[in-house]
CSV table of C-alpha atoms in Angstrom, one decimal:
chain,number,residue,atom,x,y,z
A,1,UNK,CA,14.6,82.4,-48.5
A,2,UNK,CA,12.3,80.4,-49.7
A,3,UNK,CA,9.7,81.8,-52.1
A,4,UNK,CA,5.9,81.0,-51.6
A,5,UNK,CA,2.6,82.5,-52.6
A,6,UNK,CA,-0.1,83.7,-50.7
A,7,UNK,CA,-3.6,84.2,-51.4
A,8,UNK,CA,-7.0,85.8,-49.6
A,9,UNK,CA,-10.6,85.5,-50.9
A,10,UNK,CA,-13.9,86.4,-50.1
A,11,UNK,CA,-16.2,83.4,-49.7
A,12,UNK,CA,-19.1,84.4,-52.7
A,13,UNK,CA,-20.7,82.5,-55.7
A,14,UNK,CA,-17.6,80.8,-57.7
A,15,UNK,CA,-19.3,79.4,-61.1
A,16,UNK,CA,-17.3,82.2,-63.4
A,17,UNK,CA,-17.3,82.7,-67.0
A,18,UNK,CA,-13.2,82.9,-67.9
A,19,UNK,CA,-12.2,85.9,-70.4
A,20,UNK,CA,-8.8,84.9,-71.3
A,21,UNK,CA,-6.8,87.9,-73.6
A,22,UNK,CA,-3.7,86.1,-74.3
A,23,UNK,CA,-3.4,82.4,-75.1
A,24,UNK,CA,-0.4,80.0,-74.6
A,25,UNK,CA,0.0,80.5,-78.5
A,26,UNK,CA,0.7,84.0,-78.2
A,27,UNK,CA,-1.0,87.5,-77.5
A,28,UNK,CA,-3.7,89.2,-78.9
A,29,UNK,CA,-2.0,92.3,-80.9
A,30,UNK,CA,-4.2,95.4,-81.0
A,31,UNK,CA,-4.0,98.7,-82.4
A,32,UNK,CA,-1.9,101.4,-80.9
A,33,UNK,CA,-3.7,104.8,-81.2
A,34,UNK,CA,-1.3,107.0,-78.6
A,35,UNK,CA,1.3,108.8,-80.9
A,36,UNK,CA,4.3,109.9,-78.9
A,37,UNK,CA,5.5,109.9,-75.3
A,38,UNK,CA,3.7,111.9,-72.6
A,39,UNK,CA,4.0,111.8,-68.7
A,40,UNK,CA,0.1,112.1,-67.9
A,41,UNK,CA,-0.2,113.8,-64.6
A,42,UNK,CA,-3.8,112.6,-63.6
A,43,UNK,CA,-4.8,109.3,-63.9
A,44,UNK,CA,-8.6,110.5,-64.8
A,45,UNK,CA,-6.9,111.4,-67.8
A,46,UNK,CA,-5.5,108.1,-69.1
A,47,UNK,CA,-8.1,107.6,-71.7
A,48,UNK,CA,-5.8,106.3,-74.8
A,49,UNK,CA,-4.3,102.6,-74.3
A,50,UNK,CA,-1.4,101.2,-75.5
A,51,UNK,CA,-2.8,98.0,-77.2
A,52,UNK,CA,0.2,96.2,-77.2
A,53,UNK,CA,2.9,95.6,-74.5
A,54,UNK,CA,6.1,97.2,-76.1
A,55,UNK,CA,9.2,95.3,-75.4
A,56,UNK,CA,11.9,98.3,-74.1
A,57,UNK,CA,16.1,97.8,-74.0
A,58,UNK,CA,16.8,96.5,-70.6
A,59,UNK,CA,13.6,96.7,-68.8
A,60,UNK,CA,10.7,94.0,-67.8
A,61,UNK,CA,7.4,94.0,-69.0
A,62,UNK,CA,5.0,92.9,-66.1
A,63,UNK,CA,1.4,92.1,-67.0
A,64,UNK,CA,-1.6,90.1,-65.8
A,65,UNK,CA,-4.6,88.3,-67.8
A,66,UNK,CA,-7.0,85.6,-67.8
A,67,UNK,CA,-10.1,87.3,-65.7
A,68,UNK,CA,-13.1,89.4,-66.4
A,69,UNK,CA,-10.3,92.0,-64.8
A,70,UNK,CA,-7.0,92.3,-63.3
A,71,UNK,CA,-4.4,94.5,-61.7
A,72,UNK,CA,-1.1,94.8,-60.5
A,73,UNK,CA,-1.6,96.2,-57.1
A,74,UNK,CA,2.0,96.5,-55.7
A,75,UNK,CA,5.6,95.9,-56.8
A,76,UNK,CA,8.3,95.1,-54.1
A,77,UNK,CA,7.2,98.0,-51.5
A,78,UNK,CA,5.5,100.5,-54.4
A,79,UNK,CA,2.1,100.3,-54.9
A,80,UNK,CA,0.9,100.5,-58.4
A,81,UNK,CA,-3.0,100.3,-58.9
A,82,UNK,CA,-5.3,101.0,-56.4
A,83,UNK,CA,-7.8,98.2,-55.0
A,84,UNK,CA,-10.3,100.6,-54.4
A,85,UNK,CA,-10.6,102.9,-56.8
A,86,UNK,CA,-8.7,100.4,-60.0
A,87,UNK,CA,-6.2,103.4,-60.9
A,88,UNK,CA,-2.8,103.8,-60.5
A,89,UNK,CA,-1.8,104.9,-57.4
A,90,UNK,CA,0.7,107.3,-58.0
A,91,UNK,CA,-0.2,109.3,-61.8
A,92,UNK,CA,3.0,110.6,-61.9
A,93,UNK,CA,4.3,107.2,-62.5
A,94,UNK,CA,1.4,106.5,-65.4
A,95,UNK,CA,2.8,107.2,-69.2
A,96,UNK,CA,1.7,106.7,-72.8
A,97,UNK,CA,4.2,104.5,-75.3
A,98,UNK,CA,5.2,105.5,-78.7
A,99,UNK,CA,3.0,104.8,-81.6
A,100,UNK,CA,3.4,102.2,-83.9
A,101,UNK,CA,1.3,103.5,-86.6
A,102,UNK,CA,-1.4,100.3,-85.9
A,103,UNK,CA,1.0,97.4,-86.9
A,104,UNK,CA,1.7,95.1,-84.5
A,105,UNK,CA,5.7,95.5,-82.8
A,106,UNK,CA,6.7,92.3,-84.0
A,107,UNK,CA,6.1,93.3,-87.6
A,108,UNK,CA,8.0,96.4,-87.6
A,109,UNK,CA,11.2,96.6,-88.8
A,110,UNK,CA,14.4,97.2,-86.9
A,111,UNK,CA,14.9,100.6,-88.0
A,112,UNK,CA,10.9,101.4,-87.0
A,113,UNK,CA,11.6,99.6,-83.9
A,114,UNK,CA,14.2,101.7,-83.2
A,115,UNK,CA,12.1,105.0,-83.4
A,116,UNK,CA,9.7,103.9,-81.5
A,117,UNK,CA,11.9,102.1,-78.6
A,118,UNK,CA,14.2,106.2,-79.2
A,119,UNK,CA,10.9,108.1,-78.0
A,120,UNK,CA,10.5,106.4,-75.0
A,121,UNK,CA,12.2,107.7,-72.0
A,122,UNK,CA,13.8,104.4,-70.1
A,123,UNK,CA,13.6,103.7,-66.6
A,124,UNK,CA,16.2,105.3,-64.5
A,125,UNK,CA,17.3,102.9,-61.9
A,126,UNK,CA,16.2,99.9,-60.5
A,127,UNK,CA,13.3,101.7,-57.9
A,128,UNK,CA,12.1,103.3,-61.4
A,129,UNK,CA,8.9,101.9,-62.6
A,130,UNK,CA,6.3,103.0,-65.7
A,131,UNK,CA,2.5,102.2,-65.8
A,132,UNK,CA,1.0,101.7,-69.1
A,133,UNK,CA,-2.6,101.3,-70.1
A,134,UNK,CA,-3.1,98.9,-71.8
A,135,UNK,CA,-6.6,97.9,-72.5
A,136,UNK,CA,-10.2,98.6,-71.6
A,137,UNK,CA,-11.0,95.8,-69.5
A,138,UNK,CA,-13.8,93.2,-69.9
A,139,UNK,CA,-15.6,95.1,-66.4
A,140,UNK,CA,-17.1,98.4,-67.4
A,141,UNK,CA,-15.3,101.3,-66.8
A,142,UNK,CA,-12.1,99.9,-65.6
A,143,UNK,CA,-8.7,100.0,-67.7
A,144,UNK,CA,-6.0,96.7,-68.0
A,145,UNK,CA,-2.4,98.0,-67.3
A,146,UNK,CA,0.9,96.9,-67.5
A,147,UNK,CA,4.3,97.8,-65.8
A,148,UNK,CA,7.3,98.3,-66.7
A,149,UNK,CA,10.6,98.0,-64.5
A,150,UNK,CA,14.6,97.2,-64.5
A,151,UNK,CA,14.7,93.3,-64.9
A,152,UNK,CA,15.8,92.5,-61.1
A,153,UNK,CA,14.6,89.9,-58.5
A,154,UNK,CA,11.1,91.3,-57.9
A,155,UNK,CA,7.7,90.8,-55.4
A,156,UNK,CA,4.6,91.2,-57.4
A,157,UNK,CA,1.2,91.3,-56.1
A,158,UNK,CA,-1.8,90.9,-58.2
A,159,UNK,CA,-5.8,90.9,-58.3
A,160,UNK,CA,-7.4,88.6,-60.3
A,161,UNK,CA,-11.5,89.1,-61.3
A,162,UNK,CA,-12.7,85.9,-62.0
A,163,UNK,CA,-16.5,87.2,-61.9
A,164,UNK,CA,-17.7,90.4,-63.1
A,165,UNK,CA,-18.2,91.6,-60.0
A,166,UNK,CA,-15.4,93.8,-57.7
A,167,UNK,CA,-16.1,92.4,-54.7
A,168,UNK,CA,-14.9,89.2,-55.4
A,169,UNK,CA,-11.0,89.0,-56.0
A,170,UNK,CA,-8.1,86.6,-55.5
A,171,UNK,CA,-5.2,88.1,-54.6
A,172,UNK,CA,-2.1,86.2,-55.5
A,173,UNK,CA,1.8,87.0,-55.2
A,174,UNK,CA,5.1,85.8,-55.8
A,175,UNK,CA,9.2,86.6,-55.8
A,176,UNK,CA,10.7,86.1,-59.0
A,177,UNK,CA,14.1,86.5,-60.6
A,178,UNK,CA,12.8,88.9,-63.4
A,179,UNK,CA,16.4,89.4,-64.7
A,180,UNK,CA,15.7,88.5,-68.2
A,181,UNK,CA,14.5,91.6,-70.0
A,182,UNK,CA,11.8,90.6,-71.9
A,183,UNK,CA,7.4,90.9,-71.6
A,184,UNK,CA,6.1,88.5,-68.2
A,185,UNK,CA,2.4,87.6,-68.3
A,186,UNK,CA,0.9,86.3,-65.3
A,187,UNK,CA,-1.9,84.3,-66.9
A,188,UNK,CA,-5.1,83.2,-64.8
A,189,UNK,CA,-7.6,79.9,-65.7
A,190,UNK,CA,-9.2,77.2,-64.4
A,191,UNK,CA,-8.0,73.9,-64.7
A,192,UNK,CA,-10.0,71.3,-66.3
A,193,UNK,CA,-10.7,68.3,-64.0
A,194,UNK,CA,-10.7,64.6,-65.5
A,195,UNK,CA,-13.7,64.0,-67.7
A,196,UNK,CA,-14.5,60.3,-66.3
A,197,UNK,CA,-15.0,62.0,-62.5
A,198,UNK,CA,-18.7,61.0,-61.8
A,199,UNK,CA,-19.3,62.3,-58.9
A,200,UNK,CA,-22.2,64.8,-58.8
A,201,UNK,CA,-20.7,66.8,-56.0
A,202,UNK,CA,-17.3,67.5,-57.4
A,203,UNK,CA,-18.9,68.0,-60.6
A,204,UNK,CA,-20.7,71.0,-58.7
A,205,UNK,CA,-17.0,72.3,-57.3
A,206,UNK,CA,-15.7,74.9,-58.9
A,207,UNK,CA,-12.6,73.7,-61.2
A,208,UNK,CA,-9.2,75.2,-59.4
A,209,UNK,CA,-8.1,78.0,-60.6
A,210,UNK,CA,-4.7,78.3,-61.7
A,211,UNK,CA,-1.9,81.1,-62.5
A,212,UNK,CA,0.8,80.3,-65.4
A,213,UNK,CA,4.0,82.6,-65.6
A,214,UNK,CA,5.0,83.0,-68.8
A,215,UNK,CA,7.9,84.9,-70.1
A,216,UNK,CA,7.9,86.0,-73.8
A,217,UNK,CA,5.0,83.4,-74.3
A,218,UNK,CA,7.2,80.4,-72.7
A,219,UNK,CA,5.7,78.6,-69.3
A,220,UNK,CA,8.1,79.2,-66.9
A,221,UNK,CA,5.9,78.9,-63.5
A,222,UNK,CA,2.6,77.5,-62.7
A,223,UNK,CA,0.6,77.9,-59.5
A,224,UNK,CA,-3.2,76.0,-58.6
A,225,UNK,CA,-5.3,76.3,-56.0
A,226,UNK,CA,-4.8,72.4,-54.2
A,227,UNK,CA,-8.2,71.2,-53.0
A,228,UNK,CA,-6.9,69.6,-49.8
A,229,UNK,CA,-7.6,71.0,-46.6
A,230,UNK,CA,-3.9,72.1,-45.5
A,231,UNK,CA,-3.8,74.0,-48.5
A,232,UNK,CA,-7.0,75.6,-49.2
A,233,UNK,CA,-7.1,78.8,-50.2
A,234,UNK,CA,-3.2,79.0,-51.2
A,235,UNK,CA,-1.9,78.9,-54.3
A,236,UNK,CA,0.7,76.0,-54.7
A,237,UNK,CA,3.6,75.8,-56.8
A,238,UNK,CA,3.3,72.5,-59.4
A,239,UNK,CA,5.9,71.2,-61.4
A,240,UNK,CA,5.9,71.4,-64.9
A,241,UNK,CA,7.1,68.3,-66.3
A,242,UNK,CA,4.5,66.6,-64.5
A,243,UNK,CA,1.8,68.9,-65.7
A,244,UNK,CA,3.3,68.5,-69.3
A,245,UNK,CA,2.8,64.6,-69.0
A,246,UNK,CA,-0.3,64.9,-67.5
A,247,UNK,CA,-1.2,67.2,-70.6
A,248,UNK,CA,-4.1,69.2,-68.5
A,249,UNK,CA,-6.5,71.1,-70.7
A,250,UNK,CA,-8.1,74.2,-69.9
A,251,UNK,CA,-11.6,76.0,-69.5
Protein backbone atom coordinates (compact mmCIF):
# COMPACT_ATOMS: atom_id res chain seq x y z
CA UNK A 1 0.00 0.00 0.00
CA UNK A 2 1.35 2.89 -0.71
CA UNK A 3 2.04 5.31 2.12
CA UNK A 4 0.88 9.06 1.76
CA UNK A 5 0.15 11.91 4.10
CA UNK A 6 -2.75 13.94 4.53
CA UNK A 7 -3.32 17.22 5.87
CA UNK A 8 -6.52 19.70 6.91
CA UNK A 9 -6.19 23.41 7.82
CA UNK A 10 -8.21 26.19 8.79
CA UNK A 11 -7.80 29.09 6.39
CA UNK A 12 -6.46 32.04 9.20
CA UNK A 13 -3.51 34.53 9.33
CA UNK A 14 -0.16 32.38 8.40
CA UNK A 15 2.88 34.95 9.23
CA UNK A 16 4.06 32.67 12.53
CA UNK A 17 6.92 33.07 14.72
CA UNK A 18 8.65 29.25 14.66
CA UNK A 19 9.66 27.87 18.35
CA UNK A 20 11.83 25.11 17.40
CA UNK A 21 12.91 22.74 20.84
CA UNK A 22 15.15 20.33 19.16
CA UNK A 23 17.65 21.22 16.35
CA UNK A 24 19.18 18.93 13.60
CA UNK A 25 22.33 19.07 15.99
CA UNK A 26 20.68 17.34 18.70
CA UNK A 27 17.98 17.92 21.50
CA UNK A 28 17.64 20.19 24.15
CA UNK A 29 18.47 18.09 27.47
CA UNK A 30 16.47 19.40 30.52
CA UNK A 31 16.20 18.53 34.04
CA UNK A 32 14.27 15.59 35.20
CA UNK A 33 12.48 16.35 38.44
CA UNK A 34 9.96 13.06 38.66
CA UNK A 35 11.77 10.46 40.99
CA UNK A 36 10.36 7.03 40.35
CA UNK A 37 7.61 5.32 38.37
CA UNK A 38 3.96 6.06 38.95
CA UNK A 39 0.77 5.20 36.86
CA UNK A 40 -1.08 8.68 37.31
CA UNK A 41 -4.71 8.01 37.13
CA UNK A 42 -6.02 11.63 36.21
CA UNK A 43 -4.55 13.53 33.67
CA UNK A 44 -5.30 16.88 35.74
CA UNK A 45 -2.74 15.48 37.84
CA UNK A 46 0.22 15.25 35.46
CA UNK A 47 1.93 18.31 36.76
CA UNK A 48 5.80 16.99 36.82
CA UNK A 49 7.46 16.42 33.18
CA UNK A 50 9.95 14.25 32.17
CA UNK A 51 12.45 16.77 30.54
CA UNK A 52 14.08 14.39 28.55
CA UNK A 53 12.80 11.60 26.29
CA UNK A 54 14.28 8.34 27.94
CA UNK A 55 15.35 5.83 25.49
CA UNK A 56 13.68 2.25 26.91
CA UNK A 57 14.90 -1.63 25.78
CA UNK A 58 12.79 -2.54 22.87
CA UNK A 59 10.38 0.22 22.67
CA UNK A 60 9.95 3.48 20.24
CA UNK A 61 10.13 6.88 21.40
CA UNK A 62 7.49 8.96 19.32
CA UNK A 63 7.67 12.72 19.73
CA UNK A 64 6.72 15.91 17.91
CA UNK A 65 8.42 19.56 17.83
CA UNK A 66 9.03 22.59 16.01
CA UNK A 67 5.60 24.81 16.81
CA UNK A 68 4.45 27.12 19.47
CA UNK A 69 2.64 23.49 20.39
CA UNK A 70 2.13 20.08 19.34
CA UNK A 71 0.47 16.80 20.03
CA UNK A 72 0.26 13.34 19.10
CA UNK A 73 -3.44 12.93 18.60
CA UNK A 74 -3.77 9.24 17.65
CA UNK A 75 -1.56 6.13 17.08
CA UNK A 76 -2.78 3.34 14.64
CA UNK A 77 -6.63 3.24 15.90
CA UNK A 78 -5.75 4.59 19.78
CA UNK A 79 -6.17 7.93 20.35
CA UNK A 80 -3.69 9.62 22.57
CA UNK A 81 -4.12 13.42 23.24
CA UNK A 82 -7.18 15.01 22.94
CA UNK A 83 -7.85 17.98 20.27
CA UNK A 84 -10.07 19.57 22.37
CA UNK A 85 -9.13 19.61 25.59
CA UNK A 86 -4.82 19.04 24.78
CA UNK A 87 -4.78 15.97 27.43
CA UNK A 88 -4.39 12.52 26.98
CA UNK A 89 -7.24 10.83 26.18
CA UNK A 90 -7.06 7.85 28.12
CA UNK A 91 -5.04 8.82 31.88
CA UNK A 92 -4.68 5.44 32.58
CA UNK A 93 -2.32 5.17 29.75
CA UNK A 94 -0.28 8.59 31.11
CA UNK A 95 2.92 7.70 33.43
CA UNK A 96 5.96 9.42 34.95
CA UNK A 97 9.74 8.00 33.98
CA UNK A 98 12.43 7.30 36.41
CA UNK A 99 14.57 10.08 37.68
CA UNK A 100 17.91 10.78 36.59
CA UNK A 101 18.94 12.81 39.37
CA UNK A 102 19.09 16.16 36.75
CA UNK A 103 21.90 14.84 34.40
CA UNK A 104 21.19 14.43 31.17
CA UNK A 105 20.64 10.25 29.98
CA UNK A 106 23.40 10.28 27.73
CA UNK A 107 25.83 11.20 30.52
CA UNK A 108 24.91 8.57 32.82
CA UNK A 109 26.70 5.60 33.11
CA UNK A 110 25.67 2.14 32.07
CA UNK A 111 25.17 0.94 35.47
CA UNK A 112 22.84 4.36 36.26
CA UNK A 113 21.28 3.69 33.08
CA UNK A 114 20.47 0.56 34.09
CA UNK A 115 18.55 1.63 37.35
CA UNK A 116 16.79 3.95 35.77
CA UNK A 117 15.73 1.84 32.47
CA UNK A 118 14.98 -1.29 35.82
CA UNK A 119 12.18 1.09 37.36
CA UNK A 120 10.32 1.52 34.44
CA UNK A 121 7.69 -0.96 33.77
CA UNK A 122 8.00 -1.91 29.78
CA UNK A 123 5.24 -2.03 27.45
CA UNK A 124 3.48 -5.24 27.29
CA UNK A 125 2.69 -6.11 23.76
CA UNK A 126 2.59 -4.43 20.67
CA UNK A 127 -1.21 -2.54 21.32
CA UNK A 128 0.66 -1.33 24.68
CA UNK A 129 1.42 2.30 24.64
CA UNK A 130 2.89 4.92 27.58
CA UNK A 131 2.28 8.78 27.55
CA UNK A 132 4.87 10.88 28.99
CA UNK A 133 4.95 14.58 29.71
CA UNK A 134 7.38 15.92 28.63
CA UNK A 135 7.51 19.67 28.69
CA UNK A 136 5.47 22.78 29.39
CA UNK A 137 4.69 23.92 26.03
CA UNK A 138 5.44 27.30 24.55
CA UNK A 139 1.20 28.03 24.64
CA UNK A 140 0.08 28.66 28.21
CA UNK A 141 -1.26 26.08 30.01
CA UNK A 142 -0.82 23.18 27.77
CA UNK A 143 1.90 20.34 28.43
CA UNK A 144 4.42 18.67 25.27
CA UNK A 145 4.20 14.78 25.44
CA UNK A 146 5.76 12.00 24.13
CA UNK A 147 4.85 8.31 23.48
CA UNK A 148 6.18 5.38 23.95
CA UNK A 149 5.36 2.06 22.00
CA UNK A 150 6.76 -1.54 20.68
CA UNK A 151 8.94 -0.49 17.63
CA UNK A 152 6.39 -1.92 14.83
CA UNK A 153 5.07 -0.50 11.44
CA UNK A 154 2.94 2.29 12.91
CA UNK A 155 0.17 5.34 11.75
CA UNK A 156 0.74 8.45 13.58
CA UNK A 157 -1.32 11.45 13.57
CA UNK A 158 -0.14 14.74 14.80
CA UNK A 159 -1.11 18.56 15.48
CA UNK A 160 1.19 20.99 14.71
CA UNK A 161 0.65 24.95 16.38
CA UNK A 162 2.40 27.03 14.17
CA UNK A 163 0.70 30.30 15.84
CA UNK A 164 -0.08 30.73 19.28
CA UNK A 165 -3.33 30.42 18.83
CA UNK A 166 -5.55 26.80 19.15
CA UNK A 167 -7.69 27.34 16.48
CA UNK A 168 -5.22 27.19 13.92
CA UNK A 169 -3.61 23.62 13.50
CA UNK A 170 -2.14 21.42 10.75
CA UNK A 171 -2.86 18.14 11.10
CA UNK A 172 -0.31 15.82 9.50
CA UNK A 173 0.06 11.94 9.36
CA UNK A 174 2.08 9.19 8.11
CA UNK A 175 2.74 5.10 8.15
CA UNK A 176 6.18 4.32 9.11
CA UNK A 177 8.25 1.25 9.77
CA UNK A 178 9.17 2.21 13.43
CA UNK A 179 10.98 -1.08 13.87
CA UNK A 180 14.24 0.35 15.01
CA UNK A 181 13.93 0.91 18.79
CA UNK A 182 15.30 4.04 19.36
CA UNK A 183 13.71 8.07 20.14
CA UNK A 184 11.61 9.48 16.54
CA UNK A 185 11.04 13.22 16.45
CA UNK A 186 8.78 14.51 14.02
CA UNK A 187 10.20 17.92 13.59
CA UNK A 188 8.14 20.98 12.10
CA UNK A 189 9.71 24.37 10.21
CA UNK A 190 9.35 26.48 7.51
CA UNK A 191 11.50 26.28 4.67
CA UNK A 192 13.46 29.14 3.59
CA UNK A 193 12.69 30.19 -0.06
CA UNK A 194 15.72 31.44 -2.41
CA UNK A 195 16.98 34.77 -1.32
CA UNK A 196 17.28 36.37 -5.03
CA UNK A 197 13.18 35.81 -5.40
CA UNK A 198 11.98 39.46 -6.05
CA UNK A 199 8.77 39.24 -6.33
CA UNK A 200 6.81 41.29 -3.86
CA UNK A 201 3.92 38.89 -3.81
CA UNK A 202 5.70 35.70 -3.01
CA UNK A 203 7.77 37.54 -0.74
CA UNK A 204 4.30 38.13 1.18
CA UNK A 205 3.50 34.12 0.96
CA UNK A 206 4.07 32.39 3.75
CA UNK A 207 7.36 30.08 3.40
CA UNK A 208 6.10 26.24 3.24
CA UNK A 209 6.10 24.59 6.02
CA UNK A 210 7.83 21.47 6.31
CA UNK A 211 7.95 18.18 8.60
CA UNK A 212 11.50 16.30 9.02
CA UNK A 213 11.53 12.67 10.55
CA UNK A 214 14.26 12.07 12.38
CA UNK A 215 15.30 8.97 14.17
CA UNK A 216 17.97 9.34 17.03
CA UNK A 217 18.82 12.81 15.46
CA UNK A 218 19.39 11.33 11.80
CA UNK A 219 16.94 12.64 8.82
CA UNK A 220 15.30 9.91 7.73
CA UNK A 221 11.99 11.50 6.08
CA UNK A 222 11.05 14.96 4.98
CA UNK A 223 7.57 16.22 4.02
CA UNK A 224 6.64 20.22 2.53
CA UNK A 225 3.76 21.72 1.83
CA UNK A 226 4.12 21.99 -2.44
CA UNK A 227 2.79 25.36 -3.59
CA UNK A 228 1.16 24.08 -6.72
CA UNK A 229 -2.41 23.78 -7.07
CA UNK A 230 -2.88 19.85 -7.33
CA UNK A 231 -1.13 19.72 -4.12
CA UNK A 232 -2.17 22.42 -1.99
CA UNK A 233 -2.82 21.80 1.28
CA UNK A 234 -0.96 18.23 1.36
CA UNK A 235 2.02 17.49 2.57
CA UNK A 236 4.37 15.89 -0.08
CA UNK A 237 7.08 13.46 0.40
CA UNK A 238 10.69 15.13 -1.03
CA UNK A 239 13.71 13.31 -1.56
CA UNK A 240 16.61 13.82 0.42
CA UNK A 241 19.46 13.70 -1.67
CA UNK A 242 18.03 16.32 -3.68
CA UNK A 243 17.31 18.43 -0.60
CA UNK A 244 20.91 17.67 0.62
CA UNK A 245 22.24 19.21 -2.74
CA UNK A 246 20.11 21.81 -2.76
CA UNK A 247 21.41 22.58 0.91
CA UNK A 248 17.87 24.42 2.01
CA UNK A 249 18.27 26.52 5.09
CA UNK A 250 15.75 27.13 7.55
CA UNK A 251 13.65 29.85 9.43
Amino acid sequence: MKERIYTLFTKTAVAISLLSLLAMSGCQSLPSYQSGYKKIENAKQAQVWAGEIIPMLNEVNIACVGTYHCEITQIDTIPIISSDTHKPVNPALLVSMASTNGKPYAKLSKAEQAQVQAKVSPLTDNKSIKIIPLTASAMPNLTNYYASVKPIKREVHINFYPENNVGYVERFALIDEFKEQGTYVLQAYRQKLAENNDSLLDSASPTPLCIDLLKDKVLKRRFCKQPDVESEGEFVELALANKANKNNKRD
